[in-house]
Tab-separated table of C-alpha atoms and ligand atoms in Angstrom:
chain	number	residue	atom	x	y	z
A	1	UNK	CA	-60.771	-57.039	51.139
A	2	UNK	CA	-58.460	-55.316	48.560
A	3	UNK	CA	-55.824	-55.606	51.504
A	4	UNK	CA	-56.210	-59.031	51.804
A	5	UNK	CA	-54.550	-61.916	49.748
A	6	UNK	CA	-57.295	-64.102	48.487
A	7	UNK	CA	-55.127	-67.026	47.709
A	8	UNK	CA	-55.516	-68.107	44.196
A	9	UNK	CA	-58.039	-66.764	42.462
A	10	UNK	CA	-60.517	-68.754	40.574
A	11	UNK	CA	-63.612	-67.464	38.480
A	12	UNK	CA	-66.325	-68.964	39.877
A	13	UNK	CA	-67.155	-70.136	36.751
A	14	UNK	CA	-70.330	-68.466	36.077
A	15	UNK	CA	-71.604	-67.251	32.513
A	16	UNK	CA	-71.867	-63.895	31.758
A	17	UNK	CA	-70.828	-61.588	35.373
A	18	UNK	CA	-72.986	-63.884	37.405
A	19	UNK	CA	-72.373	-64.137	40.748
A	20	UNK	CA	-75.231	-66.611	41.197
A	21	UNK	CA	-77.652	-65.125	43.998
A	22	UNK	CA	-77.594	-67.892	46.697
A	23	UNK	CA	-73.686	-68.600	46.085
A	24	UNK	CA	-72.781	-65.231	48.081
A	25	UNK	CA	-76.632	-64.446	49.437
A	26	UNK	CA	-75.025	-64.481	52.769
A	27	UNK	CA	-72.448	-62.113	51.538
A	28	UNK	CA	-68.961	-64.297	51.288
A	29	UNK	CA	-66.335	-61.334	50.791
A	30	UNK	CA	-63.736	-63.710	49.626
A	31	UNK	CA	-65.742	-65.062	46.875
A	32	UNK	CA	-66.864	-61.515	45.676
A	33	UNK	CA	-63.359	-60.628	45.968
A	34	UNK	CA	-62.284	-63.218	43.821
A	35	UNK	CA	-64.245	-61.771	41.002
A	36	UNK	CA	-61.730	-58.569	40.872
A	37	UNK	CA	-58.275	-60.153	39.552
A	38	UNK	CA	-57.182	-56.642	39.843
A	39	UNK	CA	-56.926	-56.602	43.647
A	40	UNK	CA	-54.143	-59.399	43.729
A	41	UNK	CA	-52.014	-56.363	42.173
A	42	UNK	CA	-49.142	-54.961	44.070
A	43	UNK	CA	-47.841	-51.525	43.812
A	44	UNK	CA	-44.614	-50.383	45.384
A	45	UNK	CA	-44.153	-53.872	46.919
A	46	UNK	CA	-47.286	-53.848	48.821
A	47	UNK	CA	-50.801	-55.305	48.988
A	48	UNK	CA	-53.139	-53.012	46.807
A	49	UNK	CA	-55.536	-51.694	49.244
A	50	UNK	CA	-58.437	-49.899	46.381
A	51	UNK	CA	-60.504	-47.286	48.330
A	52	UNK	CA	-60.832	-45.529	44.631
A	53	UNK	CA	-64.472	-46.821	44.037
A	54	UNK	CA	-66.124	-43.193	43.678
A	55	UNK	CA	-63.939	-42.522	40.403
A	56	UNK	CA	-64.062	-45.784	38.798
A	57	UNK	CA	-64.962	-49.111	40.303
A	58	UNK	CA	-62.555	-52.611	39.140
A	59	UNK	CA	-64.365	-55.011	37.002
A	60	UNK	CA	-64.937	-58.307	38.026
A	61	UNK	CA	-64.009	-61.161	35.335
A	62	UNK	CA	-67.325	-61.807	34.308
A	63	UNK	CA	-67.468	-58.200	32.815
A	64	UNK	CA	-63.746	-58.656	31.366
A	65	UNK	CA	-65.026	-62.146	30.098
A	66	UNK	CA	-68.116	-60.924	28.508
A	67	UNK	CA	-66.523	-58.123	26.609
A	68	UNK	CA	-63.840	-60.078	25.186
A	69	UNK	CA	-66.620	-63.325	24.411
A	70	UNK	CA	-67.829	-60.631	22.235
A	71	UNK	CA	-65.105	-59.490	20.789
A	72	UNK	CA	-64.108	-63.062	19.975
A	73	UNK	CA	-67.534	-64.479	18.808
A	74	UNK	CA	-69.809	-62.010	18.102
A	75	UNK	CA	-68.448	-58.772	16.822
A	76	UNK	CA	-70.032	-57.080	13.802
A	77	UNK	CA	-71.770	-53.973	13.346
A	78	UNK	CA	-75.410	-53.709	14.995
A	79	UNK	CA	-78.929	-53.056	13.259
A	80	UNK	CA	-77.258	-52.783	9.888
A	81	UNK	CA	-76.019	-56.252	8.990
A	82	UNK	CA	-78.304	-59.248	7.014
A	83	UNK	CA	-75.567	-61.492	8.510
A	84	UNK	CA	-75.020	-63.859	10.904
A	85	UNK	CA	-72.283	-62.245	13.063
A	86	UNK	CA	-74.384	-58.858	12.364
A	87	UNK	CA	-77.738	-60.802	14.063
A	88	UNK	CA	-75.793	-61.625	16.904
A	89	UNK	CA	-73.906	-58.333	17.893
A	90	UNK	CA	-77.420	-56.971	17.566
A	91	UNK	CA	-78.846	-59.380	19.742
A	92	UNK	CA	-76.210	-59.353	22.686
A	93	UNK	CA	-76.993	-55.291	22.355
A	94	UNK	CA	-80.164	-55.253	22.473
A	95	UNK	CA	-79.783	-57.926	25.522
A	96	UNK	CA	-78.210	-55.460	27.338
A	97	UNK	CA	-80.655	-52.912	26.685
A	98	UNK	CA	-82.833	-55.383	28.351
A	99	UNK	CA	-80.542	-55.791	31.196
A	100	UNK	CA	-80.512	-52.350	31.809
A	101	UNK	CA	-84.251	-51.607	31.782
A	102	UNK	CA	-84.516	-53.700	34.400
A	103	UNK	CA	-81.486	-52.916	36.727
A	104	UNK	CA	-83.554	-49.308	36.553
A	105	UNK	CA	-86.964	-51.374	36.527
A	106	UNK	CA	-88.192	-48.914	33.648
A	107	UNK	CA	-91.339	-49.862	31.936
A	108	UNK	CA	-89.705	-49.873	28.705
A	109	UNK	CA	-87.118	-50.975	26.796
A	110	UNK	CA	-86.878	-47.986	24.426
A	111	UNK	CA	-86.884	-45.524	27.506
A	112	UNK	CA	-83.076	-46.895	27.576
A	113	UNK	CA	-80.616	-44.525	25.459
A	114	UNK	CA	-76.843	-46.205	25.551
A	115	UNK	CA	-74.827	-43.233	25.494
A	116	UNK	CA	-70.613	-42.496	26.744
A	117	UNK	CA	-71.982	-41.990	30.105
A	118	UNK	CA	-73.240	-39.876	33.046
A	119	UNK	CA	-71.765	-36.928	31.469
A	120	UNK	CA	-72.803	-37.138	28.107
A	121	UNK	CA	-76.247	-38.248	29.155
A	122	UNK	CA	-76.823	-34.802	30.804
A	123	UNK	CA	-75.293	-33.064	28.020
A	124	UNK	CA	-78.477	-34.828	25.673
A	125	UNK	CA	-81.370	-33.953	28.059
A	126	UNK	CA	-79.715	-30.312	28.086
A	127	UNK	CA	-79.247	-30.154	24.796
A	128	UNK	CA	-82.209	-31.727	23.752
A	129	UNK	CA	-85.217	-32.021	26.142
A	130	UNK	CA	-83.990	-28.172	27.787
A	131	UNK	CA	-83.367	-26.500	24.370
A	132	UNK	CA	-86.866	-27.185	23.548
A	133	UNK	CA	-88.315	-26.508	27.196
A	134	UNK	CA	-86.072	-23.599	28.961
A	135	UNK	CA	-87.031	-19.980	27.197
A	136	UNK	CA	-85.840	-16.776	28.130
A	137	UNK	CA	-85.934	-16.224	32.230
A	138	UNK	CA	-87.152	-19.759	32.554
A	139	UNK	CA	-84.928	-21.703	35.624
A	140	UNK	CA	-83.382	-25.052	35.906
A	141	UNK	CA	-82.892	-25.863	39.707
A	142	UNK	CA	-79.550	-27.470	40.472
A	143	UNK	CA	-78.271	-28.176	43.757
A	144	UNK	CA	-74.573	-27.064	45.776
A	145	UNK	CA	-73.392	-30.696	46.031
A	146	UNK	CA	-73.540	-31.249	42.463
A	147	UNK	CA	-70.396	-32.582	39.907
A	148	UNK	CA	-69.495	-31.019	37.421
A	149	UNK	CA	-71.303	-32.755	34.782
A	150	UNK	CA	-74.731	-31.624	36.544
A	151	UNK	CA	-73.673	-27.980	36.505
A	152	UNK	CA	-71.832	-27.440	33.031
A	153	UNK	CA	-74.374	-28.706	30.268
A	154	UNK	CA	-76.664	-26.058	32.575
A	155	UNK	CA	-75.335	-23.298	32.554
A	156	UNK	CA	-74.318	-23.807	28.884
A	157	UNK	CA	-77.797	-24.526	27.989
A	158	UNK	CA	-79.134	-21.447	30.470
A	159	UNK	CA	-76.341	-18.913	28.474
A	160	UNK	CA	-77.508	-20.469	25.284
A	161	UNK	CA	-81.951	-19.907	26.333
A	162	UNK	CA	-80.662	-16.356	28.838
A	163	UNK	CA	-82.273	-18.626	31.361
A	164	UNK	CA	-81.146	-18.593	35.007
A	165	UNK	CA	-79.578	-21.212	36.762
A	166	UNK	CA	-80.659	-21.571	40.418
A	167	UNK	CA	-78.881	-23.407	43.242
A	168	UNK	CA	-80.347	-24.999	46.193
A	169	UNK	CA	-78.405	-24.823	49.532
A	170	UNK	CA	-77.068	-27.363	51.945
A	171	UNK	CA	-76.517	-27.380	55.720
A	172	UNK	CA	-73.244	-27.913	56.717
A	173	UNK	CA	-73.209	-31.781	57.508
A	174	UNK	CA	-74.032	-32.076	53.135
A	175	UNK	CA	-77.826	-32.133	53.614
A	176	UNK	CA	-80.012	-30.683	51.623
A	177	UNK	CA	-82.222	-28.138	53.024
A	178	UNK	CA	-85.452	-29.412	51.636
A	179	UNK	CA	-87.951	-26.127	52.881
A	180	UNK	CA	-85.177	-23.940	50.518
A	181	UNK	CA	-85.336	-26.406	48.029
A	182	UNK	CA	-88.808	-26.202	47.621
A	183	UNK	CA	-88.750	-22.433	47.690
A	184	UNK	CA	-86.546	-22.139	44.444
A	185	UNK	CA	-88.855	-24.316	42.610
A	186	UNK	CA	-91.272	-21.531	41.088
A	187	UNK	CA	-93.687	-21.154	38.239
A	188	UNK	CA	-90.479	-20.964	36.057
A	189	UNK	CA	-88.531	-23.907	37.190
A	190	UNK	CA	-88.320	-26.006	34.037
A	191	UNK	CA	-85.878	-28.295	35.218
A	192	UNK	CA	-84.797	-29.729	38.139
A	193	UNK	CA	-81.459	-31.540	38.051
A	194	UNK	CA	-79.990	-32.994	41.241
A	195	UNK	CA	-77.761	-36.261	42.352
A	196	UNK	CA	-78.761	-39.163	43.922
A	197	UNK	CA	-75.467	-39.638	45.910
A	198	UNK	CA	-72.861	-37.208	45.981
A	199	UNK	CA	-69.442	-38.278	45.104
A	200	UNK	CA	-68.002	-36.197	47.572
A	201	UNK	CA	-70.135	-36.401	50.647
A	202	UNK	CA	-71.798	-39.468	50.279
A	203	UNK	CA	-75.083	-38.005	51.319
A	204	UNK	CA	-78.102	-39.973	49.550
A	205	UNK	CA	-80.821	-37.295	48.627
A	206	UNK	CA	-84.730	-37.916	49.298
A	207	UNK	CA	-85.515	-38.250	45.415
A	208	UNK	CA	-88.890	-39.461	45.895
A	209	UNK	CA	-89.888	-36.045	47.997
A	210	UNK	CA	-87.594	-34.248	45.543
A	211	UNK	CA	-89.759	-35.517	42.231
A	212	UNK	CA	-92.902	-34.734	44.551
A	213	UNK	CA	-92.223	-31.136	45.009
A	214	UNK	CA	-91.108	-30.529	41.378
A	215	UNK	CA	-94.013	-32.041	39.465
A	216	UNK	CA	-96.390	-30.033	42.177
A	217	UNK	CA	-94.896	-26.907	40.410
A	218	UNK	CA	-94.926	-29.039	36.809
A	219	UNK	CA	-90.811	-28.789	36.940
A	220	UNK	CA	-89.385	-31.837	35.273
A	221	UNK	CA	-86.470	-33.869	37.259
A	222	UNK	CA	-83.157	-35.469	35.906
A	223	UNK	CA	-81.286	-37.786	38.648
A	224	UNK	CA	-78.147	-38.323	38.002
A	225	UNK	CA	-77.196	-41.564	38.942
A	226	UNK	CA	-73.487	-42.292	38.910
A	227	UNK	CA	-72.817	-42.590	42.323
A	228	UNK	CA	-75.998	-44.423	43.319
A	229	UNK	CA	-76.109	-47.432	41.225
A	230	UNK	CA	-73.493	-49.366	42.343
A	231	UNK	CA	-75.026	-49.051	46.009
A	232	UNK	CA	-79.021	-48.791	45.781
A	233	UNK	CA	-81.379	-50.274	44.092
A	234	UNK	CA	-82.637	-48.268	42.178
A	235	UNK	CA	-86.548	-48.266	40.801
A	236	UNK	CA	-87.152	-44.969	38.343
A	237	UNK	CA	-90.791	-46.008	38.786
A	238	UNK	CA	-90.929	-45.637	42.207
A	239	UNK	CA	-88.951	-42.766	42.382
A	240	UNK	CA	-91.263	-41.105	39.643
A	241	UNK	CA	-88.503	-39.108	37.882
A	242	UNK	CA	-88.375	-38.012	34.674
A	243	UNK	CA	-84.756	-38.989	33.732
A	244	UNK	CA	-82.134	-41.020	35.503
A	245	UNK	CA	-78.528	-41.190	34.294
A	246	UNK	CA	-75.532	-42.973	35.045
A	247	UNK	CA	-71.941	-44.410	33.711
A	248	UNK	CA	-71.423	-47.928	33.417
A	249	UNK	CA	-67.320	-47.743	35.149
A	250	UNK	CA	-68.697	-46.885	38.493
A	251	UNK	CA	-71.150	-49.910	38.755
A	252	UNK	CA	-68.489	-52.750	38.069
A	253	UNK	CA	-69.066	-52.283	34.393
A	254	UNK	CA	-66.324	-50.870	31.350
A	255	UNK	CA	-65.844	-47.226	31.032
A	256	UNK	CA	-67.499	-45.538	27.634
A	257	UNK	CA	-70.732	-46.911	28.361
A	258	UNK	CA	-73.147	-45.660	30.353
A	259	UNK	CA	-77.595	-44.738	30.284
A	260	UNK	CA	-79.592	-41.629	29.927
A	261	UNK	CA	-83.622	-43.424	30.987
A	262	UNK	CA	-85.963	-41.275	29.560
A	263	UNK	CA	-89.814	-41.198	30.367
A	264	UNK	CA	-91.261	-42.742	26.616
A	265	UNK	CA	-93.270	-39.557	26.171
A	266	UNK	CA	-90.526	-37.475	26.955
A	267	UNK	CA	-88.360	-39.040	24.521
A	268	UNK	CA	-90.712	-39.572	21.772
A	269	UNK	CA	-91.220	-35.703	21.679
A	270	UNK	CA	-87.676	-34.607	21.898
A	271	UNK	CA	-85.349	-33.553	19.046
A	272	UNK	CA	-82.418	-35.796	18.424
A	273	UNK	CA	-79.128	-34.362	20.132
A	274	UNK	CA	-76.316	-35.914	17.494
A	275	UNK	CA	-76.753	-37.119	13.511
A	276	UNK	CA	-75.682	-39.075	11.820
A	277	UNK	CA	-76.261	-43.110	11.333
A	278	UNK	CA	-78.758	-44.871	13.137
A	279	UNK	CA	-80.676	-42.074	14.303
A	280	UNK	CA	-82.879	-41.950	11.129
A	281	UNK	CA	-85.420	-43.518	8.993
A	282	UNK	CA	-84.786	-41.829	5.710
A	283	UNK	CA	-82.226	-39.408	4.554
A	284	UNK	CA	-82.623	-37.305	1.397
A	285	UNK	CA	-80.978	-33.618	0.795
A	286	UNK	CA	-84.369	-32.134	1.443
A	287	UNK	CA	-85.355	-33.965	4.600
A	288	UNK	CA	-84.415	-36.960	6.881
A	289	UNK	CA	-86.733	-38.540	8.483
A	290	UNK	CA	-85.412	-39.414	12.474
A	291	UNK	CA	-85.821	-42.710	13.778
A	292	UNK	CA	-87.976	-43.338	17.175
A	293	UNK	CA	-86.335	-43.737	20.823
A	294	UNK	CA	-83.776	-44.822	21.717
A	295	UNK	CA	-82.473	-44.884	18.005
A	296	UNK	CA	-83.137	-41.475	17.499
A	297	UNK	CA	-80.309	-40.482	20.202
A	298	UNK	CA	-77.454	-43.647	19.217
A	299	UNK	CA	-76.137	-41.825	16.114
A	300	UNK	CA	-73.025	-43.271	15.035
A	301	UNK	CA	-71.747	-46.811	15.370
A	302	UNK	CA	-72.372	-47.754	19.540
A	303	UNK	CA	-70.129	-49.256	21.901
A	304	UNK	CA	-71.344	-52.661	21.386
A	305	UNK	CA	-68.565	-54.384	23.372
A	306	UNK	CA	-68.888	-52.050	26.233
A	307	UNK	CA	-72.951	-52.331	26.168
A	308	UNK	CA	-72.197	-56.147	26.922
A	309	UNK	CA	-69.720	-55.580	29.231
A	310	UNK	CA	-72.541	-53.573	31.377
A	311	UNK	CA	-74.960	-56.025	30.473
A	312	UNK	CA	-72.170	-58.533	32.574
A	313	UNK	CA	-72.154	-55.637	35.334
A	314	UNK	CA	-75.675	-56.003	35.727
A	315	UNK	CA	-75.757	-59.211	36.326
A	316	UNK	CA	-72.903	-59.496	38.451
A	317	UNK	CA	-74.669	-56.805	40.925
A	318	UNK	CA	-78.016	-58.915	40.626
A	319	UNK	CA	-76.108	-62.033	42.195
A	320	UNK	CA	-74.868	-60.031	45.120
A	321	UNK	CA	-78.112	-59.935	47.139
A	322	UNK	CA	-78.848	-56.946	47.110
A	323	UNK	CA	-79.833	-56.771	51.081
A	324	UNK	CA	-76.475	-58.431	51.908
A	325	UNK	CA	-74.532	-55.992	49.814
A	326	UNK	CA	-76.052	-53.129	51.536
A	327	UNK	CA	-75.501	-54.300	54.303
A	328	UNK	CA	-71.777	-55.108	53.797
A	329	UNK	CA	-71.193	-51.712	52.918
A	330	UNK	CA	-72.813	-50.057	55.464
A	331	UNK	CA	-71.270	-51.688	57.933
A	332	UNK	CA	-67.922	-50.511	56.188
A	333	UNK	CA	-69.040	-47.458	56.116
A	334	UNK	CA	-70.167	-47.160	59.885
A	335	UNK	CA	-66.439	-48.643	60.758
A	336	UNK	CA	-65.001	-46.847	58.663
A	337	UNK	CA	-66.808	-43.234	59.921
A	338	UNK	CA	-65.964	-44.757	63.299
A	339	UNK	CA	-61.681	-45.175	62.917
A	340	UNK	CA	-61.324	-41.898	60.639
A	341	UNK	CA	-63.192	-39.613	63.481
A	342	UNK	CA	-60.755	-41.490	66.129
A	343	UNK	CA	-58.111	-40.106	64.069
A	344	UNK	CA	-56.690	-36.883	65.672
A	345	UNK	CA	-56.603	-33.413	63.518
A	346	UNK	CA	-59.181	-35.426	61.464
A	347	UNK	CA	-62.622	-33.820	60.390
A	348	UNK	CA	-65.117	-35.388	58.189
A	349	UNK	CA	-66.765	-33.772	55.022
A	350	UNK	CA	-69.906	-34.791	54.988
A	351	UNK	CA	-71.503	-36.527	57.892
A	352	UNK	CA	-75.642	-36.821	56.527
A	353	UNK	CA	-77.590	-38.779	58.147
A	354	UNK	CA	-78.883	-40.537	54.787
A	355	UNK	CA	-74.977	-41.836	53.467
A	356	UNK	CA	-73.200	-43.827	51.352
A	357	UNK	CA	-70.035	-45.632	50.691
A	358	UNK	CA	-68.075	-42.087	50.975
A	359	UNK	CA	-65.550	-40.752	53.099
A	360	UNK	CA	-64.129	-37.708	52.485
A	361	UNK	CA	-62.213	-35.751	55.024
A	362	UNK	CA	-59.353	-33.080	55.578
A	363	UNK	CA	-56.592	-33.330	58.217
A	364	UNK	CA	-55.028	-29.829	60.096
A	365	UNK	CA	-51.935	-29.098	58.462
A	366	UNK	CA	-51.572	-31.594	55.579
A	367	UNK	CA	-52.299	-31.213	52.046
A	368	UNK	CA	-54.530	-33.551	50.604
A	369	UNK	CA	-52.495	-33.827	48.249
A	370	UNK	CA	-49.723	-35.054	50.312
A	371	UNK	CA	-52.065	-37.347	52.053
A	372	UNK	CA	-52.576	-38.840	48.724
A	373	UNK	CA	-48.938	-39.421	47.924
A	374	UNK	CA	-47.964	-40.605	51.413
A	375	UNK	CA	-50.872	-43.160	51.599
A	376	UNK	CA	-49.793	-44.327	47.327
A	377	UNK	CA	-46.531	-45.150	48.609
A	378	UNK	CA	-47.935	-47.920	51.384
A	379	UNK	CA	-50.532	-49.176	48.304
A	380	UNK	CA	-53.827	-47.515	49.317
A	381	UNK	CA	-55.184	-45.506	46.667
A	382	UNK	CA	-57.550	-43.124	47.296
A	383	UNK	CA	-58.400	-39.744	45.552
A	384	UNK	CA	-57.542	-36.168	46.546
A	385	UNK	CA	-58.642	-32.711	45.450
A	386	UNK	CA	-61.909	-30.765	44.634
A	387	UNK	CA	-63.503	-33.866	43.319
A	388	UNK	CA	-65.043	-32.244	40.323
A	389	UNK	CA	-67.555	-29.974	42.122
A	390	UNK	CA	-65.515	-26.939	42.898
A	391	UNK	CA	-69.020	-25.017	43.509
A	392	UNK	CA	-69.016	-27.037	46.969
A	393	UNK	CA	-65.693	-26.875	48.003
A	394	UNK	CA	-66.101	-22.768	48.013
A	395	UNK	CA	-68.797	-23.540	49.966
A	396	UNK	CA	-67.245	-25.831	52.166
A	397	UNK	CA	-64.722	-23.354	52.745
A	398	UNK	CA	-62.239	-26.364	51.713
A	399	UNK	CA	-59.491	-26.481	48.967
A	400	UNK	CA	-59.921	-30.069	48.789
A	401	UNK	CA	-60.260	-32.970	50.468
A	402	UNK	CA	-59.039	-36.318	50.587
A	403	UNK	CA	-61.727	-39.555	50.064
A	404	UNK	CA	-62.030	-42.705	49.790
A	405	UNK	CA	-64.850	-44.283	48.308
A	406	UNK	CA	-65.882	-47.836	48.649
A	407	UNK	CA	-66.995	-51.089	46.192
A	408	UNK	CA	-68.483	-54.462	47.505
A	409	UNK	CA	-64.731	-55.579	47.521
A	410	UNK	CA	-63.944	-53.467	50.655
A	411	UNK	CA	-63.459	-54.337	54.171
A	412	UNK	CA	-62.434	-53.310	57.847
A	413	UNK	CA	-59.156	-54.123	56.596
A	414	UNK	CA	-58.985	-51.900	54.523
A	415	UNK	CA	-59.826	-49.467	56.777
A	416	UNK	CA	-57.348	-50.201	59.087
A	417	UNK	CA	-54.498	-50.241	56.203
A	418	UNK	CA	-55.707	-46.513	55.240
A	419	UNK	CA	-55.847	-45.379	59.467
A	420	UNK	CA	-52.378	-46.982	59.407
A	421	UNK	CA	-51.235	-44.640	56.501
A	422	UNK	CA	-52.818	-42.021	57.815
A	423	UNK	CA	-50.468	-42.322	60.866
A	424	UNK	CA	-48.011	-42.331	59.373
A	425	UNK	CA	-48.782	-38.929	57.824
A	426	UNK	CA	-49.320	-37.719	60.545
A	427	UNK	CA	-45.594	-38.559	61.685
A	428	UNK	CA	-44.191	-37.248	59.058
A	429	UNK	CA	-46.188	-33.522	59.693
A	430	UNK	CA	-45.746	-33.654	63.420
B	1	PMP	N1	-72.039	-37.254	38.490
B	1	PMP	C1	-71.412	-37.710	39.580
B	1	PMP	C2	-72.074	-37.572	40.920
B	1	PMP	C3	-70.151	-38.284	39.457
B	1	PMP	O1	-69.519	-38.727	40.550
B	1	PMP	C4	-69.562	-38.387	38.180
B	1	PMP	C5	-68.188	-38.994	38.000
B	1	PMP	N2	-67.256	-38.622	38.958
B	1	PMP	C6	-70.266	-37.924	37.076
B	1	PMP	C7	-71.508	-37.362	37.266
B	1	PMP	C8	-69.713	-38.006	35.699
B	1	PMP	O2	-69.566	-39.331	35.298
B	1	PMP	P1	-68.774	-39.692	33.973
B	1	PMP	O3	-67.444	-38.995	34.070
B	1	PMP	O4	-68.650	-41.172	34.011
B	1	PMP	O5	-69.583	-39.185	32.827
């Protein structure tokens, strides 16, 4: 409803992000709306319509709240301190450690790692887990809808090992083609790395089957997260994988926070990535001594303020319902599908049957780009270009495309403000 004035906008008065499960279980879009202060803004005189979600999701208050509580009350540097501001930084942190193992529902505490985010979290299992795993002419299976940030620490890691890096195909609708899939994963496959949503098709891949196949051929599996969590739940039990990561900015939560999960024996065994503070037991000239998990991968001060403001995230999300938010958003979704394909010269990237709150298209004879622009100038924000996964645009055959993403703030509305833009684009290139 980012198109839609609210009225005035009160917190709901909740501690800590919470959205209080029965207060929106039947999914009141006004109320969860009024958590997002940033969707009263206007920009160029008009109603800001926020179809930006894939990039980075607003924060509701309770997040903004929680961070600056903090900062107010409790700041202080963690583990270290013998004082009384010191005990409670360390105990809101540790809190949202808490928080987090069970937004994931991961047996353990310590199988949480706080780290920057998605990015960085892939960068420590490469770095880390795969520099003690991947040998010469060993694989790590990636797949063609992957980011960026599941292809780079890779192929670092493989040119670092003279490993190969292997890539699974997709059909053209952004499915992946499972019998291929399972194909690539040989007697060498170390590593198998592959998204749970992709940020530019929206497709949701089968993990479960995925994490089957791999640990048939004794290939470990990294998920990476970022695009699922704000829309799934999410279960890393269930799902059996070995590592799940994800950034706390896309999930409602404060950007520079995010969580590599880690199987406990996989982490006990692996060699720190940074050092530094924290990350040890005992330091001498001749030898340190590393601390256990997570420690052992949190060198350096943390972002305690941003820890609590995902530890508000994760609540908020846990008092939307989650049934009711799904099904908000795939009703969005569905209408949304539904108006773009009505749009003439309009095609849809990405049209799996497994989806979520993406849609990413191109339009004959317009730029991105210039659909971007166009669309900024009547307040609807939503992101153009290769997305960061240039690998799929080549072989998409695409430059670029233009998306929009949705949160749990969006509506029909919103839709129809972005169809409306896009007619008028289409004026202008007619
Ligand atoms: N993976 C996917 C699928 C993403 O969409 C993103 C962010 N666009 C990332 C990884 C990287 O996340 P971050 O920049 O927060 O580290």
């Amino acid at each position: 409803m980012t198109g839609v004035q609210t009225g005035s906008v009160t917190s709901l008065g909740l501690a800590d992000g919470q959205v209080g499960g029965n207060d929106v279980a039947d999914f009141n879009i006004e109320r969860v709306c009024q958590n997002f202060p940033i969707l009263r803004e206007k920009v160029y005189g008009k109603q800001l319509v926020y179809l930006d979600s894939a990039a980075t999701s607003q924060k509701p208050q309770g997040v903004i709240d929680a961070m600056s509580r903090f900062l107010l009350k409790k700041n202080a540097n963690v583990h270290r301190g013998v004082h009384h501001l010191a005990e409670r930084a360390t105990e809101a942190y540790e809190g949202a450690r808490v928080k987090a193992q069970r937004f994931l529902n991961a047996e353990h505490a310590n199988e949480i790692v706080f780290v920057r985010g998605a990015t960085e979290a892939i960068n420590l299992v490469a770095q880390s887990y795969g520099k003690k795993h991947v040998g010469e002419e060993d694989e790590v299976l990636i797949t063609a809808m992957e980011h960026h940030s599941n292809i780079v620490p890779w192929q670092m890691l493989c040119e670092q090992k003279n490993a190969r890096l292997r890539v699974a195909p997709i059909n053209d609708n952004g499915e992946l083609l499972l019998d291929e899939f399972e194909r690539l994963i040989g007697r060498k496959t170390k590593l198998v790395a592959v998204t749970h949503v992709s940020n530019v098709l929206g497709t949701i891949n089968p993990i479960r089957h995925i994490v089957e196949m791999a640990h048939a051929r004794g290939a470990r599996v990294l998920v990476d997260g970022a695009q699922a969590v704000p829309h799934l739940k999410i279960d890393v039990q269930a799902l059996g994988c070995d590592f799940y990561v994800f950034s706390g900015h896309k999930m409602y939560g404060p950007t520079g926070i995010g969580v590599l999960y880690g199987r406990s024996e996989l982490l006990e065994e692996m060699p720190p990535y940074q050092g530094g503070g924290d990350m040890i037991l005992s330091v001498s000239f001749e030898k340190t001594v590393y601390n256990v998990p997570p420690y052992k991968f949190e060198a350096g001060t943390p972002n305690m303020a941003g820890a609590v403001g995902l530890g508000a995230a994760i609540d908020f999300l846990a008092g939307l319902e989650h049934e009711a938010l799904a099904a908000h958003e795939k009703e969005v979704l569905a209408y949304g599908t539904r108006m773009l394909s009505a749009v003439p010269g309009l095609r849809l990237v990405g049209t799996a049957h497994a989806k979520a709150s993406v849609l990413s298209f191109v339009l004959d004879g317009v730029h991105p780009h210039d659909i971007g622009t166009i669309l900024d100038r009547e307040g609807v924000a939503i992101r153009t270009g290769h997305h960061c996964a240039q690998p799929l645009m080549s072989r998409l055959d695409i430059p670029a495309t233009a998306r929009a993403s949705l949160g749990c703030y969006n509506t029909r509305q919103d839709i129809d403000a972005l169809v409306a833009g896009l007619d008028q684009v289409r004026e202008l290139f007619q």
